[in-house]
Coordinates of C-alpha atoms and ligand atoms in Angstrom, one line a residue:
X1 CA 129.4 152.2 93.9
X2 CA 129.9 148.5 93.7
X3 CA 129.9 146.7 90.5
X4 CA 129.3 142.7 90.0
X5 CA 132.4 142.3 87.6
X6 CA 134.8 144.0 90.3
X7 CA 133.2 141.4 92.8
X8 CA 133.5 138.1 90.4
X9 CA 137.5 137.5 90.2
X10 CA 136.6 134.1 88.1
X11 CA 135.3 136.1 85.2
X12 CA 136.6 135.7 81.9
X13 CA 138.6 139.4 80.6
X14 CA 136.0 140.1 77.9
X15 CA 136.9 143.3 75.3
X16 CA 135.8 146.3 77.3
X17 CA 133.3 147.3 74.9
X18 CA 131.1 144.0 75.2
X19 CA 130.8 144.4 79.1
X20 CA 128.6 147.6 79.4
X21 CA 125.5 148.0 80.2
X22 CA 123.7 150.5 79.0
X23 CA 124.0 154.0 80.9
X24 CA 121.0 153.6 83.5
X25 CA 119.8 150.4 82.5
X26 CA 118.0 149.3 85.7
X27 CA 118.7 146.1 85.4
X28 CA 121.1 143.5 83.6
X29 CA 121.7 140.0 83.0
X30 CA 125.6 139.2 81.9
X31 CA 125.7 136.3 79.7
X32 CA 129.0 134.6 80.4
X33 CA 129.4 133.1 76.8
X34 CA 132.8 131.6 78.0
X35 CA 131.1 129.5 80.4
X36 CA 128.6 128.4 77.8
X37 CA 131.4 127.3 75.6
X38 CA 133.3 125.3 78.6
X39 CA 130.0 123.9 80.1
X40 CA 129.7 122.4 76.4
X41 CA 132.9 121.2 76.6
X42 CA 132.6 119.4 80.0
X43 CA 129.5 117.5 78.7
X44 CA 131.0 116.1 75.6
X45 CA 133.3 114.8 77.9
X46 CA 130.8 113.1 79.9
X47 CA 129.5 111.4 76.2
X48 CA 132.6 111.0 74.5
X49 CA 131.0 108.8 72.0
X50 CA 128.1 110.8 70.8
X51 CA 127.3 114.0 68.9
X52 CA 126.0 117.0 70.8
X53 CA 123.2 119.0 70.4
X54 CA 122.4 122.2 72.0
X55 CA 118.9 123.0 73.0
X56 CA 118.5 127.0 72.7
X57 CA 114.8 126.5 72.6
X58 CA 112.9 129.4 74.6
X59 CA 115.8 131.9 73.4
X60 CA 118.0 129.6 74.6
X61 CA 116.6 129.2 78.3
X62 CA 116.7 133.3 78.4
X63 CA 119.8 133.7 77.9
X64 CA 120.2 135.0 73.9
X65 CA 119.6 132.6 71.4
X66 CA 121.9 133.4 68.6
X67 CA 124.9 134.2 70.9
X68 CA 124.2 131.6 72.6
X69 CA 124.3 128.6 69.9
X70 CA 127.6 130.2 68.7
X71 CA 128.9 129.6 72.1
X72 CA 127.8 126.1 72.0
X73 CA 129.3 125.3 68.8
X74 CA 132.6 127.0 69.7
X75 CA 132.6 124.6 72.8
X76 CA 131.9 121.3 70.4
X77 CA 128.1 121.1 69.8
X78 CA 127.5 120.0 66.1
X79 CA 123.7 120.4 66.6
X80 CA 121.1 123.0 67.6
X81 CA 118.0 122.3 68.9
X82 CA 114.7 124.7 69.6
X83 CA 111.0 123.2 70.0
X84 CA 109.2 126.1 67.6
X85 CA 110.2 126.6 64.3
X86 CA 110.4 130.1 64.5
X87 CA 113.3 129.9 66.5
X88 CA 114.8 127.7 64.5
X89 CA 114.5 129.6 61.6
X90 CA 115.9 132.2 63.2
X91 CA 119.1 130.3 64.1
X92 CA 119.1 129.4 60.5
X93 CA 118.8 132.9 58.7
X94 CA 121.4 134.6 61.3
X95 CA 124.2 132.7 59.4
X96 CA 124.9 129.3 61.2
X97 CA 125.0 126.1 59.1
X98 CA 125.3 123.8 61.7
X99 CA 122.5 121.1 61.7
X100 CA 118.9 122.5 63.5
X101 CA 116.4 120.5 64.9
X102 CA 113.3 121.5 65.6
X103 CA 110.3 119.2 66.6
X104 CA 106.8 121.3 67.9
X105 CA 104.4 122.2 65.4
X106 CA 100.9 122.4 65.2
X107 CA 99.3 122.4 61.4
X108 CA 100.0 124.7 59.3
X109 CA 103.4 125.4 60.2
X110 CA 105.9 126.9 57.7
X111 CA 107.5 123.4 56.5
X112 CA 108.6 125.0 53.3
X113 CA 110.0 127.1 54.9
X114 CA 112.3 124.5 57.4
X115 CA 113.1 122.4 54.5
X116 CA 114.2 125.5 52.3
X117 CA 116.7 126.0 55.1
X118 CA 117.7 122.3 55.6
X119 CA 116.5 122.4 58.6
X120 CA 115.6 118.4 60.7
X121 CA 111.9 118.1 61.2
X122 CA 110.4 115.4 63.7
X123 CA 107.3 113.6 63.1
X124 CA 105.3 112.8 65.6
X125 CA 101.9 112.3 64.2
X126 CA 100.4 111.4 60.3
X127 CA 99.6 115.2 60.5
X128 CA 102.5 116.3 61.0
X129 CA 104.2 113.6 58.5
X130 CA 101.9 114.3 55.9
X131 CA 102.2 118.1 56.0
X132 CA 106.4 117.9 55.7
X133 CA 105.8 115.1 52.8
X134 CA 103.5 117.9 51.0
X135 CA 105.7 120.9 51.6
X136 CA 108.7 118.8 50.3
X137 CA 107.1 117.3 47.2
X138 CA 106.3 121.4 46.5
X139 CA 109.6 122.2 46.3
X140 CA 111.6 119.5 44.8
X141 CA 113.6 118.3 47.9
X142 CA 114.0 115.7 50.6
X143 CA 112.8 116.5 54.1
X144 CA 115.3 115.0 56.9
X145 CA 113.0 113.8 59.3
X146 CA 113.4 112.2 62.7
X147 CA 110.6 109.8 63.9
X148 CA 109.4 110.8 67.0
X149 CA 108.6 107.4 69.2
X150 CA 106.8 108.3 73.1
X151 CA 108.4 105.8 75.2
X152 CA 106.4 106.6 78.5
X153 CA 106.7 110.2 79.0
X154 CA 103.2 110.3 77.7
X155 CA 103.6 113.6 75.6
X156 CA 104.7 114.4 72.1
X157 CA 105.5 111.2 70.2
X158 CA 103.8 108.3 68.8
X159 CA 102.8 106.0 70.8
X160 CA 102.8 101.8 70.5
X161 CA 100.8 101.0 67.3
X162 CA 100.9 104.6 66.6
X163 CA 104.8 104.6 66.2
X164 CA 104.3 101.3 63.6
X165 CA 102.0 103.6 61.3
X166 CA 103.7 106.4 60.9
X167 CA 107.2 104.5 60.9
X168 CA 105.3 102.5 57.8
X169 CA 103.8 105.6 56.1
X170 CA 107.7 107.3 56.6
X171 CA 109.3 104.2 54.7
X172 CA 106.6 104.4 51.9
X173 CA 107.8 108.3 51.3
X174 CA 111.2 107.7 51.7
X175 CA 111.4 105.1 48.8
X176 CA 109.7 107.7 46.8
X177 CA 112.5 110.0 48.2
X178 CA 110.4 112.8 49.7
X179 CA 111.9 112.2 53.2
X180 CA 114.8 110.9 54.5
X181 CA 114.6 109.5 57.9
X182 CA 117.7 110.4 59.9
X183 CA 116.8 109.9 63.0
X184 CA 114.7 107.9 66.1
X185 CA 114.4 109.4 69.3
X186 CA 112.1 110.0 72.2
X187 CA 112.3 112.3 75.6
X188 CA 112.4 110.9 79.7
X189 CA 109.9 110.9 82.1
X190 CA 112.4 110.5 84.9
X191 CA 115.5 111.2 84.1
X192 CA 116.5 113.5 87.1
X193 CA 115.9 110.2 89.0
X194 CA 118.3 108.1 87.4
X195 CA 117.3 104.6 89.4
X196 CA 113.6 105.1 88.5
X197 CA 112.5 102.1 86.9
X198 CA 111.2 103.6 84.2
X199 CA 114.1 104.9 82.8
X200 CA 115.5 101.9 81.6
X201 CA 112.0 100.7 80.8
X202 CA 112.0 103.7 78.5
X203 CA 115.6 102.6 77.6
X204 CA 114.0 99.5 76.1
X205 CA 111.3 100.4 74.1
X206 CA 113.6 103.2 72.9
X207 CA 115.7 100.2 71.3
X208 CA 112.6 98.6 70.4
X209 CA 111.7 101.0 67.8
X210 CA 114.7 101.5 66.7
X211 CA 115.5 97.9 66.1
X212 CA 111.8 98.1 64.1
X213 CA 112.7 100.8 62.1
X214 CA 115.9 99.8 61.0
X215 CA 114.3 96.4 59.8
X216 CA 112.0 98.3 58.0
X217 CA 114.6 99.5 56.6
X218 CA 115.8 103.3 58.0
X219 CA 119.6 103.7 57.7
X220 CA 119.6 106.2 60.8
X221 CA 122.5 108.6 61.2
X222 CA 121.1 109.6 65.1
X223 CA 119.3 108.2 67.9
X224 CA 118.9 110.4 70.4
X225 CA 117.4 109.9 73.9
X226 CA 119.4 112.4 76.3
X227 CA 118.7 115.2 78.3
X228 CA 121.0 117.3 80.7
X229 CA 120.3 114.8 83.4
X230 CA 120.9 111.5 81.5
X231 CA 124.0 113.2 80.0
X232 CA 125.1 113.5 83.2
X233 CA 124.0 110.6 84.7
X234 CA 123.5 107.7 82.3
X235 CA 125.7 107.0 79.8
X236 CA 123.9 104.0 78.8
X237 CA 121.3 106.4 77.5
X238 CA 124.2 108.4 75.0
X239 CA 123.3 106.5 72.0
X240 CA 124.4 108.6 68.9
X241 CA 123.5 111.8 70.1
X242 CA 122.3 113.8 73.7
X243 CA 120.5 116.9 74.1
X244 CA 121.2 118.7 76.8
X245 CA 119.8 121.8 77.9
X246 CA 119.8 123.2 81.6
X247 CA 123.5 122.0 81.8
X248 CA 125.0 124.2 78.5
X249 CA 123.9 127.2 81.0
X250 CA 126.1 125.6 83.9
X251 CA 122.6 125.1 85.8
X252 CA 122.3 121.0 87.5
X253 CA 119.6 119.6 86.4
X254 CA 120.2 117.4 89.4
X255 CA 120.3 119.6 92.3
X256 CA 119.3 116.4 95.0
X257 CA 122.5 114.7 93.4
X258 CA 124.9 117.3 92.6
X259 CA 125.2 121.3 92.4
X260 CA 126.9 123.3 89.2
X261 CA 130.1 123.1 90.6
X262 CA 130.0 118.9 91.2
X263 CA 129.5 118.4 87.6
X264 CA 132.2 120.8 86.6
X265 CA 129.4 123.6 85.1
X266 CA 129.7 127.1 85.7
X267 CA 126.4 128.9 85.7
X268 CA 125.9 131.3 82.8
X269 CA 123.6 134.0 83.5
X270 CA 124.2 137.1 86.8
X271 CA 121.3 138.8 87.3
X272 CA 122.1 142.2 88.2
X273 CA 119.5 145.5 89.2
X274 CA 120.7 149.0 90.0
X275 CA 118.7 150.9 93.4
X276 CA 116.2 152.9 92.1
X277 CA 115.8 154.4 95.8
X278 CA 117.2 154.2 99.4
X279 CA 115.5 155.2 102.2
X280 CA 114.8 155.2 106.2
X281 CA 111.9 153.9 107.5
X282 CA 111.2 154.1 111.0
X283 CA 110.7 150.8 113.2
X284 CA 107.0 149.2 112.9
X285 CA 106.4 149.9 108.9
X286 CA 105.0 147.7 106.1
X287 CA 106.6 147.4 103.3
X288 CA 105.0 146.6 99.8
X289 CA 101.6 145.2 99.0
X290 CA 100.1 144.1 102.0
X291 CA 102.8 144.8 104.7
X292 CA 103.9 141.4 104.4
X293 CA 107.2 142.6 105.9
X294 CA 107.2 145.3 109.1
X295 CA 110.3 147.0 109.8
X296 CA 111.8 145.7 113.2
X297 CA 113.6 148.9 113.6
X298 CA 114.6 151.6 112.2
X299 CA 115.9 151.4 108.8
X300 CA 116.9 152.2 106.0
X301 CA 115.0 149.8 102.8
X302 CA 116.8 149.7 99.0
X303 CA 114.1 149.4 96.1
X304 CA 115.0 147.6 93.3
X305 CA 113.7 148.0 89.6
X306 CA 112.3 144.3 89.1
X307 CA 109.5 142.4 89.7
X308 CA 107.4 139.9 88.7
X309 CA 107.0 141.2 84.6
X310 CA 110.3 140.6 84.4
X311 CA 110.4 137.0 85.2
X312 CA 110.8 137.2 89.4
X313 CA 108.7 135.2 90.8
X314 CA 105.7 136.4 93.1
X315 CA 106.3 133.3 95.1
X316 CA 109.2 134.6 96.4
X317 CA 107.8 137.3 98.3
X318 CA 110.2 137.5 101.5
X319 CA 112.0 134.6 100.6
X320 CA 113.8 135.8 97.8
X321 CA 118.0 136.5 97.8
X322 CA 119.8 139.6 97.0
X323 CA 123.1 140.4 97.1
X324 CA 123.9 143.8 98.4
X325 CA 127.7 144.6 98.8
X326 CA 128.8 141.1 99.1
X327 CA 126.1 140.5 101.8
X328 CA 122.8 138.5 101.4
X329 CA 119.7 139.5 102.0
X330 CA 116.0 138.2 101.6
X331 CA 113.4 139.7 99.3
X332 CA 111.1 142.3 101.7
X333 CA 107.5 141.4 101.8
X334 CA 105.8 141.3 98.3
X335 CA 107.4 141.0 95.1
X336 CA 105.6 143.4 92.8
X337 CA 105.1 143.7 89.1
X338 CA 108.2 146.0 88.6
X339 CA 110.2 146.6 92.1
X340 CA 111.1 144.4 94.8
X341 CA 112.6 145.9 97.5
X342 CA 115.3 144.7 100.5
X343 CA 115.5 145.5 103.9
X344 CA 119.0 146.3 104.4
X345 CA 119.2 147.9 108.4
X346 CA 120.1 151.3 109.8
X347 CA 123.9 151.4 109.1
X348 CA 123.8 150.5 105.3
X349 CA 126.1 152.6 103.1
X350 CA 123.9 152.0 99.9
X351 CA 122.6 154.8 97.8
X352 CA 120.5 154.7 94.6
X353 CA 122.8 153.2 91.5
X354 CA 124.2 150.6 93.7
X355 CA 124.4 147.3 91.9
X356 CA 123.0 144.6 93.4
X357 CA 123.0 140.8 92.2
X358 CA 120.0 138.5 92.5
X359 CA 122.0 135.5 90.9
X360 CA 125.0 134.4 89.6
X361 CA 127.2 131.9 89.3
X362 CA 127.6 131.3 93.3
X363 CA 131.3 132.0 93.4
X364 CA 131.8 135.1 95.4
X365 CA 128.9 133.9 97.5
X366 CA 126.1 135.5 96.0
X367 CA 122.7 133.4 95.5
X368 CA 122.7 131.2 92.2
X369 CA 119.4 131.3 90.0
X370 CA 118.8 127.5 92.3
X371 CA 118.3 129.1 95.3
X372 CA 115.9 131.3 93.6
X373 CA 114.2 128.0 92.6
X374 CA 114.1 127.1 95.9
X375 CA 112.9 130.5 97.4
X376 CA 110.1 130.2 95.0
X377 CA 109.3 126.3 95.2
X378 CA 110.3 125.6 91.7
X379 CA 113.1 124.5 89.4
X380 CA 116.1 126.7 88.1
X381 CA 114.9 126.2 84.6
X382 CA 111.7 128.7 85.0
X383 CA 113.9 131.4 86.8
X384 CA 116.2 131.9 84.3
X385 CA 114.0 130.8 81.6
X386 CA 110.9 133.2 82.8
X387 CA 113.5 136.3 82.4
X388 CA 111.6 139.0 80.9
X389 CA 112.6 141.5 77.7
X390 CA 112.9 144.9 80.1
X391 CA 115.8 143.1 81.2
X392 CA 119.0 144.0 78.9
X393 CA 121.3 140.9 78.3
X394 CA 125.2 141.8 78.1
X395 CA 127.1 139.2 76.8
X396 CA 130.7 138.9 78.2
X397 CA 133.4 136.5 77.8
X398 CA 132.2 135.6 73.8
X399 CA 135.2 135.4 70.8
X400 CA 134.5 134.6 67.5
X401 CA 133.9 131.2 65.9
X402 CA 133.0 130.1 62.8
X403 CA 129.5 128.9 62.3
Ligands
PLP501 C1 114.0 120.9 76.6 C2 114.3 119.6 76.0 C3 115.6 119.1 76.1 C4 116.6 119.7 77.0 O1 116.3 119.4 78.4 P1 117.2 119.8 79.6 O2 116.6 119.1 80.8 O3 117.1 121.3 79.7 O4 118.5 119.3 79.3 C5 115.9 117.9 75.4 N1 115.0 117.3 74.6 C6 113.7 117.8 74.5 C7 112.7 117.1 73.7 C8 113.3 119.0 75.2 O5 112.1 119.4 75.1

C-alpha cells in the first residue's frame, strides 16, 4: 500500500504519534506545521523592518486555526489576525496572549466580549465605533482600536470625508480614554499586480490619512497595509506591520510572477484520500453523472471518498489531478458530492486503501493545491480554504512554543 509520508523525503520527522490518521479515515489533510513556521520565517525576512501578523481568518485558510497561529508565532509572528470575532475569540480563550486583531462585525457583535480579552478592534464605520465606545465605557477599560481608512479597494473602510468623521469622533473618545487608537490601515485592490497604478495611488492616500490622523493627534504604534502579495513584492508598502495570509501556508499569491518554491515557501497542506473501490470496466463506459468520461478501453477505475461537500470543486470535473503511486492522473468525468473517481488503465496494481494525493507540496511531483486552482479556473486560496470538516486534519512537523 503506498503511503504519502513514505513518498515525501522533504518531510520534517514529526513524533510518531502526531502522524496518524485515524484507522479508515477516508481522507486526510497533513498540516506540515514546520513549514508554517519556516514560511513565517522567510517573510519576516522579506520585511525585516516591520512586525508580522498572521491571518488565520477562515480557520486559518483550512488548515487548523489554533495549531496554526502557534506555528506562526514559533516562526516570528507577533500578531494574529481573523476577520470574525468568533475566531478570534477563539484564538484568545485557547491560551495565546499574543496581540489579535480582528476587523468584521456587523451590530451587535460581542465587543465586551473582544475588549474583555484585549483583543484590537477596527472601526470602520460610526456604528461600529460607537458600539466598541459603549461596550468599553460598560466595563471600565480602553478599547485598542485601529481606524480602518478604504483607500480604493472600495470595501470595508471609510471612505474620503467618511474617514475625517470617524477619525474626529475616535479623537473625541480617546481624550475621554474610552479608546485608544493604535493603529491606521487599509487593504489593496491590486496588489498581485504590483505595477498597477493604483497601488501606489492607494500607497498615497494610505499616507494621507495617516499624516491626518497623527495631526489630530493619534500616537499610532501600527500602520499596516500588506498582504502576502505586497509582502512579497513591495517593500515600500511594509510600513510598521504586514499581513500576510496565502504565503504563511507556503501558497504564491503570485502565481503569474513566481511559484511556492521562487519565494522560498513550502506549501502547507497534502491532501490525501484512501480508494474506497477498484474495479474493471470494460472499454466504451461512462463513468459518473452524466458519462462525462467513456472508458477508451478496458479498465480498471479507482473511486475515491471526496467530492464536492468536502471542498473539491465541481468545476474540476475531468480536469482535476490525482496522484496515484507517484503517477498523475486527471479527475474522471464528474466530481460528485462525496467521490470522485480516476481512470487509472488496465495494468494498475491499485486496490481499495491505496492512498492517493490530490495536493501537496509539489516536491515529489504530485499536483499542488495551484494546479487545482487552475483545473477549476480559480485561485489556490478557495481550494484549500473551501476544505470541508469530513476531512480529518493531521498535523505533522509541530513542537512546542510558548504562546
Ligand atoms: C485576508 C486578508 C489578508 C491576508 O491576505 P492574503 O492575500 O491571504 O495574504 C490581509 N488583510 C486583510 C484585511 C484580509 O482580509
Amino acid at each position: 500500500m503506498s503511503d504519502w509520508r513514505t513518498m515525501t523525503a522533504s518531510q520534517p520527522s514529526p513524533s510518531p504519534a502526531a502522524v496518524q490518521a485515524r484507522p479508515g479515515s477516508p481522507a486526510t489533510a497533513y498540516i506540515d506545521l514546520a513549514a508554517v513556521t519556516a514560511n513565517v520565517r522567510v517573510l519576516r525576512e522579506h520585511a525585516p523592518g516591520a512586525q508580522l501578523l498572521a491571518v488565520v481568518k477562515a480557520d486559518a485558510y483550512g488548515h487548523g486555526l489554533v495549531p496554526v497561529a502557534r506555528a506562526a508565532l514559533a516562526g516570528g509572528a507577533t500578531w494574529l489576525g481573523t476577520a470574525l470575532l468568533d475566531e478570534a475569540i477563539a484564538l484568545r480563550d485557547s491560551g495565546i496572549h499574543a496581540r489579535i486583531f480582528t476587523w468584521l462585525n456587523v451590530p451587535g457583535a460581542d465587543f465586551a466580549g473582544a475588549i474583555r480579552r484585549d483583543l484590537d478592534l477596527s472601526a470602520s464605520a460610526p456604528w461600529q465605533l460607537n458600539e466598541i465606545a459603549a461596550a468599553a465605557q460598560a466595563l471600565g477599560c480602553t478599547a485598542r482600536l485601529h481606524l480602518k481608512v478604504d483607500t480604493g479597494l472600495g470595501r470595508n473602510g471609510a471612505f474620503g470625508p467618511g474617514f475625517t468623521e470617524i477619525l474626529t469622533s475616535a479623537r473625541k473618545l480617546e481624550r475621554r480614554g474610552i479608546v485608544r487608537i493604535v493603529g491606521v490601515w487599509s487593504h489593496f485592490a491590486y496588489a498581485d499586480q504590483p505595477d498597477h497604478p493604483t497601488v501606489r495611488h492607494q500607497q498615497e492616500v494610505f499616507e494621507a490619512a495617516v499624516r491626518e490622523a497623527e495631526a489630530a493627534g493619534c500616537d499610532l504604534e501600527v500602520r499596516h497595509l500588506a498582504n502576502s502579495a505586497a509582502t512579497l513584492t513591495n517593500p515600500s508598502a511594509h510600513y510598521d506591520l504586514v499581513r500576510p495570509g496565502l504565503a504563511i501556508y507556503g501558497l504564491s499569491p503570485v502565481p503569474e510572477l513566481g511559484d511556492s518554491t521562487a519565494y522560498g515557501l513550502v506549501p502547507a497542506m497534502t491532501l490525501t484520500a484512501r480508494f474506497a473501490l477498484v474495479k474493471g470496466l470494460p472499454a466504451g463506459q461512462g463513468v459518473s453523472y452524466a458519462h462525462q468520461h467513456v472508458t477508451a478501453a478496458d479498465t480498471r477505475v479507482g473511486l475515491i471518498p471526496v467530492g464536492y461537500a468536502d471542498g473539491i470543486p465541481r468545476h474540476a470535473s475531468s480536469r482535476g489531478p490525482v496522484a496515484v503511486g507517484g503517477r498523475r492522473y486527471l479527475v474522471a468525468g464528474r466530481v460528485c458530492m462525496d467521490q470522485i473517481l480516476v481512470d487509472l488503465g488496465a495494468d494498475s496494481p491499485a486496490q481499495a486503501g491505496d492512498q492517493v494525493v490530490l495536493f501537496g507540496p509539489g516536491a515529489e511531483g504530485e499536483p499542488t493545491a495551484q494546479d487545482w486552482a487552475i483545473a477549476a479556473d480559480t485561485i489556490s486560496y478557495e481550494i484549500v480554504t473551501r476544505l470541508g470538516p469530513r476531512v480529518e486534519r493531521v498535523y505533522v512537523g509541530g513542537s512546542e512554543e510558548p504562546s
